[in-house]
Coordinates of C-alpha atoms in Angstrom, one line a residue:
M1 CA 53.0 86.0 39.5
I2 CA 49.7 87.9 39.9
K3 CA 47.8 84.8 39.0
Y4 CA 49.7 82.8 41.6
T5 CA 49.0 85.4 44.3
F6 CA 45.3 85.5 43.6
S7 CA 45.2 81.6 43.7
L8 CA 46.9 81.6 47.0
L9 CA 44.5 84.3 48.3
F10 CA 41.5 82.3 47.3
F11 CA 43.0 79.2 48.9
M12 CA 43.6 81.0 52.2
I13 CA 40.0 82.4 52.1
G14 CA 38.7 78.9 51.6
I15 CA 40.6 77.7 54.6
L16 CA 39.3 80.5 56.8
L17 CA 35.7 79.7 55.7
V18 CA 36.2 76.1 56.6
Q19 CA 37.7 77.0 59.9
A20 CA 34.8 79.3 60.8
E21 CA 31.9 76.8 60.4
Q22 CA 28.7 78.5 61.4
L23 CA 25.1 77.1 61.4
Y24 CA 21.9 79.0 62.2
V25 CA 18.9 77.2 63.6
N26 CA 15.4 78.7 63.6
P27 CA 12.4 76.4 64.5
R28 CA 9.9 78.7 62.9
T29 CA 11.4 79.7 59.6
G30 CA 14.1 77.1 59.1
N31 CA 14.2 73.9 57.1
D32 CA 16.6 71.0 57.5
T33 CA 17.2 71.0 53.8
Y34 CA 18.5 74.5 53.8
S35 CA 22.2 75.6 53.8
G36 CA 22.2 76.7 57.5
T37 CA 23.0 80.3 56.8
K38 CA 21.3 83.2 58.6
V39 CA 18.9 83.7 55.6
Q40 CA 18.5 79.9 55.1
P41 CA 18.5 78.5 58.6
L42 CA 18.1 74.9 59.6
K43 CA 15.0 73.9 61.6
T44 CA 16.5 71.6 64.2
I45 CA 19.5 71.3 66.5
L46 CA 19.6 67.6 65.5
E47 CA 20.3 68.5 61.9
A48 CA 23.0 70.9 62.9
A49 CA 24.7 68.2 64.9
K50 CA 24.5 65.8 62.0
R51 CA 26.3 68.3 59.8
V52 CA 28.9 69.1 62.4
N53 CA 29.7 65.5 63.0
L54 CA 30.4 65.0 59.3
N55 CA 32.7 68.0 58.9
K56 CA 36.2 66.7 59.7
E57 CA 38.0 69.8 58.6
P58 CA 39.9 71.5 61.5
G59 CA 38.5 74.6 63.0
A60 CA 35.8 76.0 65.3
T61 CA 32.1 75.6 64.9
T62 CA 29.3 77.9 66.1
I63 CA 25.7 76.9 66.2
I64 CA 23.4 79.9 66.6
L65 CA 19.8 79.3 67.9
S66 CA 17.1 81.8 67.3
E67 CA 14.4 82.6 69.9
G68 CA 11.5 80.2 69.9
V69 CA 11.0 76.6 71.1
H70 CA 13.6 74.1 70.0
L71 CA 11.9 70.7 70.6
L72 CA 14.2 67.7 71.0
T73 CA 12.5 64.4 70.2
Q74 CA 15.7 62.5 70.3
T75 CA 19.0 63.0 72.0
V76 CA 21.3 65.4 70.1
I77 CA 24.8 63.8 70.2
F78 CA 28.0 65.6 69.1
T79 CA 30.8 63.1 68.3
N80 CA 33.3 65.0 66.1
D81 CA 36.0 65.4 68.7
K82 CA 38.2 67.7 66.6
Y83 CA 38.0 70.8 68.8
T84 CA 40.7 72.6 70.8
L85 CA 40.7 75.2 73.6
K86 CA 40.9 77.9 71.0
N87 CA 38.8 76.4 68.2
R88 CA 35.7 75.3 70.2
L89 CA 32.3 73.9 69.5
V90 CA 29.9 76.7 70.6
I91 CA 26.1 76.3 70.8
R92 CA 24.6 79.7 71.7
A93 CA 21.7 82.1 71.5
D94 CA 21.4 84.6 68.7
V95 CA 20.8 87.3 71.2
M96 CA 22.8 87.0 74.4
P97 CA 21.8 88.3 77.9
D98 CA 24.3 91.1 77.8
D99 CA 23.1 92.4 74.4
T100 CA 21.2 95.7 74.7
D101 CA 18.1 94.3 73.0
W102 CA 17.9 91.1 75.0
T103 CA 14.7 90.2 77.0
P104 CA 13.9 86.9 78.7
Q105 CA 11.5 86.2 75.9
K106 CA 14.3 86.1 73.4
M107 CA 16.1 83.2 75.1
P108 CA 15.8 80.1 72.9
V109 CA 13.8 77.5 74.8
V110 CA 15.1 73.9 74.6
V111 CA 12.5 71.3 75.5
T112 CA 13.6 67.7 76.0
A113 CA 10.8 65.4 74.9
V114 CA 13.0 62.4 74.2
P115 CA 11.7 58.8 74.6
L116 CA 12.9 57.3 77.8
E117 CA 15.7 54.8 77.8
S118 CA 16.8 52.5 80.6
G119 CA 19.6 53.9 82.7
I120 CA 21.1 53.5 86.1
G121 CA 18.3 53.1 88.6
G122 CA 15.5 54.0 86.2
Q123 CA 14.8 55.6 82.9
E124 CA 16.5 58.6 81.4
A125 CA 15.8 61.3 78.8
K126 CA 18.9 63.1 77.6
G127 CA 18.8 66.4 75.6
I128 CA 22.1 67.8 74.3
Q129 CA 25.0 65.3 74.7
P130 CA 28.4 66.7 73.7
E131 CA 30.7 63.7 73.5
V132 CA 33.6 65.9 72.6
S133 CA 36.0 68.2 74.4
H134 CA 36.1 72.0 74.3
V135 CA 32.4 72.9 74.1
S136 CA 30.5 76.0 75.2
I137 CA 26.8 76.2 75.6
E138 CA 25.6 79.8 76.1
G139 CA 22.5 81.9 76.5
L140 CA 19.9 79.1 76.3
R141 CA 16.9 78.3 78.5
F142 CA 16.2 74.6 79.2
T143 CA 12.9 73.4 80.6
G144 CA 11.9 70.3 82.5
S145 CA 10.5 67.1 80.9
P146 CA 6.8 66.8 80.1
D147 CA 7.1 63.3 81.6
Y148 CA 6.6 62.5 85.3
S149 CA 9.5 61.8 87.6
Y150 CA 7.9 59.0 89.6
I151 CA 5.4 56.5 88.3
D152 CA 5.5 54.3 91.4
G153 CA 7.9 53.8 94.3
T154 CA 10.7 52.3 92.1
D155 CA 10.2 53.6 88.6
L156 CA 12.4 56.8 88.6
R157 CA 12.4 58.9 85.4
R158 CA 15.3 61.4 85.0
S159 CA 15.5 64.4 82.7
Y160 CA 19.0 65.6 81.8
P161 CA 18.9 68.6 79.4
I162 CA 22.8 68.5 79.2
W163 CA 24.6 65.3 79.6
R164 CA 28.2 64.2 78.9
D165 CA 29.2 60.5 79.2
G166 CA 32.9 60.3 78.3
K167 CA 35.0 60.0 81.4
S168 CA 38.2 61.4 79.7
L169 CA 36.6 64.4 78.0
D170 CA 37.6 67.9 79.1
D171 CA 36.4 71.5 79.0
L172 CA 32.6 71.9 79.0
L173 CA 31.5 75.5 79.7
I174 CA 27.8 76.2 80.5
S175 CA 27.4 80.0 80.5
Q176 CA 24.5 82.4 80.9
C177 CA 21.9 79.5 80.7
M178 CA 18.7 79.2 82.6
F179 CA 17.2 75.8 83.7
T180 CA 13.6 75.9 84.8
G181 CA 11.6 73.0 86.2
N182 CA 8.6 72.1 88.3
A183 CA 8.5 69.1 90.6
D184 CA 4.9 68.2 89.7
V185 CA 4.4 69.0 86.0
L186 CA 7.8 69.7 84.4
P187 CA 10.4 67.8 86.5
L188 CA 14.0 68.6 85.7
H189 CA 16.1 66.0 87.5
V190 CA 19.6 67.4 86.8
G191 CA 20.3 70.5 84.7
V192 CA 23.8 69.6 83.8
I193 CA 25.4 66.2 84.6
A194 CA 28.9 65.5 83.1
N195 CA 31.5 62.9 83.4
G196 CA 35.1 63.8 82.6
Y197 CA 37.0 67.0 83.5
G198 CA 36.6 70.8 83.3
L199 CA 32.9 71.2 83.8
V200 CA 32.4 75.0 84.4
I201 CA 29.0 76.5 85.4
D202 CA 29.2 80.3 84.9
H203 CA 26.5 82.9 85.4
C204 CA 23.6 80.4 85.2
V205 CA 20.2 80.3 86.9
F206 CA 18.6 77.1 88.1
F207 CA 14.9 77.6 89.1
N208 CA 13.0 74.7 90.8
C209 CA 15.3 72.0 89.5
K210 CA 15.7 68.8 91.6
I211 CA 19.5 69.0 91.3
P212 CA 21.1 71.9 89.3
V213 CA 24.5 70.2 88.5
V214 CA 26.3 67.0 89.1
F215 CA 30.1 66.9 88.7
W216 CA 30.2 63.2 87.9
K217 CA 32.8 60.6 87.3
N218 CA 36.2 60.7 85.5
D219 CA 38.7 58.1 84.4
G220 CA 40.7 58.2 87.6
G221 CA 42.8 61.3 87.0
T222 CA 44.0 63.5 89.8
S223 CA 42.2 66.7 88.9
S224 CA 38.8 67.7 87.6
R225 CA 39.4 71.4 86.9
S226 CA 35.8 72.2 87.4
A227 CA 34.0 75.3 88.7
M228 CA 30.7 76.9 89.7
R229 CA 30.6 80.7 89.9
Y230 CA 28.2 83.6 89.7
S231 CA 25.2 81.3 89.6
L232 CA 21.8 81.3 91.3
V233 CA 20.1 78.2 92.5
Y234 CA 16.6 78.7 93.8
G235 CA 14.1 76.0 94.9
G236 CA 16.2 72.9 94.5
Y237 CA 14.1 70.2 95.9
F238 CA 17.0 67.8 96.5
C239 CA 20.2 69.8 96.6
G240 CA 22.1 72.7 95.2
V241 CA 25.3 71.0 94.1
W242 CA 26.5 67.4 93.9
T243 CA 30.2 66.3 93.9
T244 CA 31.6 62.9 93.7
Q245 CA 34.8 61.1 94.6
G246 CA 36.2 62.2 91.3
T247 CA 35.6 65.9 91.9
N248 CA 38.9 67.0 93.2
G249 CA 38.4 69.7 95.9
D250 CA 42.0 71.0 95.5
D251 CA 41.1 72.8 92.3
F252 CA 37.3 72.9 92.4
D253 CA 36.5 76.7 92.1
F254 CA 33.2 77.5 93.9
H255 CA 32.6 81.2 94.5
H256 CA 30.0 84.0 94.1
N257 CA 27.0 81.7 94.1
I258 CA 23.6 81.8 95.8
I259 CA 21.8 78.6 96.8
A260 CA 18.4 79.4 98.4
N261 CA 15.2 77.7 99.4
T262 CA 16.9 74.3 98.7
S263 CA 16.6 71.1 100.6
T264 CA 20.3 70.4 101.0
V265 CA 23.0 72.8 99.8
W266 CA 25.8 70.4 99.1
I267 CA 25.8 66.6 98.5
R268 CA 28.9 64.5 98.6
E269 CA 28.8 61.0 97.0
K270 CA 28.7 58.3 99.7
G271 CA 32.2 57.3 100.6
S272 CA 33.8 60.4 99.4
K273 CA 36.6 61.9 101.5
R274 CA 37.0 65.0 99.3
R275 CA 37.2 68.4 101.0
Y276 CA 35.9 71.6 99.3
K277 CA 36.1 75.4 99.7
A278 CA 33.2 77.8 99.1
S279 CA 33.7 81.6 99.2
D280 CA 31.8 84.8 98.7
S281 CA 28.4 83.1 98.5
I282 CA 25.0 82.8 100.2
F283 CA 23.4 79.6 101.4
A284 CA 19.9 80.5 102.8
G285 CA 16.6 78.9 103.4
Y286 CA 17.9 75.4 103.4
T287 CA 16.9 72.3 105.4
K288 CA 20.4 70.8 105.6
L289 CA 23.7 72.4 104.7
T290 CA 25.4 69.1 103.7
G291 CA 24.6 65.5 103.1
Y292 CA 25.6 62.2 101.5
G293 CA 24.0 60.8 98.4
S294 CA 22.9 58.7 96.4
G295 CA 19.2 58.4 96.7
P296 CA 16.7 60.2 99.0
L297 CA 18.4 61.6 102.1
S298 CA 17.4 60.6 105.6
D299 CA 18.7 61.9 108.9
S300 CA 21.2 59.1 109.1
D301 CA 22.7 60.3 105.8
A302 CA 23.6 63.7 107.1
T303 CA 27.3 64.4 107.3
S304 CA 29.1 67.0 109.3
T305 CA 30.1 70.2 107.5
D306 CA 33.8 69.7 108.2
F307 CA 34.5 68.8 104.6
L308 CA 33.3 72.2 103.5
E309 CA 35.5 75.2 104.3
M310 CA 33.4 78.4 104.0
K311 CA 34.9 81.9 103.6
N312 CA 32.7 84.9 103.5
V313 CA 29.6 82.8 103.2
Q314 CA 26.3 84.1 104.5
T315 CA 23.9 81.4 105.8
T316 CA 20.9 83.5 106.8
G317 CA 18.5 85.9 105.1
N318 CA 15.7 85.9 102.5
V319 CA 16.5 85.6 98.9
M320 CA 13.8 87.2 96.7
I321 CA 13.1 86.2 93.0
E322 CA 11.6 88.5 90.4
K323 CA 8.3 86.9 89.1
D324 CA 7.2 89.7 86.8
Q325 CA 7.8 88.4 83.2
S326 CA 8.1 91.9 81.8
K327 CA 11.2 92.6 83.8
R328 CA 14.7 92.0 82.4
N329 CA 15.7 90.2 85.6
Y330 CA 12.7 87.7 85.4
L331 CA 13.5 84.6 87.5
Q332 CA 16.6 86.2 88.8
L333 CA 17.3 88.2 92.0
A334 CA 14.5 90.8 92.6
E335 CA 15.5 94.3 93.2
G336 CA 16.4 94.8 96.9
S337 CA 17.1 91.1 97.5
I338 CA 20.1 90.1 99.5
G339 CA 23.0 89.0 97.4
S340 CA 22.8 91.6 94.7
N341 CA 26.4 92.5 95.4
L342 CA 27.5 89.0 94.3
K343 CA 26.5 89.7 90.6
V344 CA 25.0 86.2 90.3
G345 CA 22.7 85.4 87.4
L346 CA 22.7 85.7 83.6
F347 CA 24.4 89.1 83.2
K348 CA 28.1 89.3 83.0
K349 CA 28.1 93.1 82.3
S350 CA 26.6 95.6 84.7
Q351 CA 23.0 96.3 83.8

């Protein structure tokens, strides 16, 4: 009986270990031949994805990235669609913004230097591509592409740090991440662009991106279950948020956001009749409040604001950004800036 009990105990422990798959990635000390434990980390996110895709055992997976530069030289695709709302695929920083010892320098930096491939209307470089449901990406910093956006008048090059293609996929949470670009030398075309349902942007910062987020296409369902909340968009040189005909306004949750110094605040896909609500937010320093896309906007593309119902939304004022790299709130709201009461940015807990 005792022998049977111990056998059962070891069997259950084995199941728990399988269900709690955990892989560490450290670009400085890791090696892709290692086991992937904290003391023997992998070197690349790509190797972590390969191992995750091969593990068909049910259960959650957590990939933990150390501080340092994580260089992507090819698109990292996750294809093992075994996850559930409870047992998720999580890709996160080792030290998160709400941890007491966190500093901006401890954010893992993900650089997309992927060879361009032909896409719709130009060439594309995609970074992390979760082709599975129930995914969380947390606490990471993504940069723009080292390539140029425009080579000539027609050759458009797009950098997508996070991209999801599947139109029936659901539940992609991007939380406490920072996306930083520069229109001239490190262009970041779209920080997050995702087909499917349930794209949630939570406590993120988008600094000098062309477009922070595109809630893209789905398979024709009636609801997208998407959200954008507690996020800061600063210096968007095209728009602050882009919604399509598939982004159902009835359950699109947009609140406690700041979109500042941005060309156009909200773009609707051309032909869309969707209506949206925005609450408890600040839109400041913009050229146009709303517009239609695709492509560069002109005066004839401007649309009335009647599709956007705003409640407790401030549309004037000066949003200030902290530029001192030694400060904990670097590239977030500067002390004394308007909007501090909205609690936007990387921190979920009071600082």
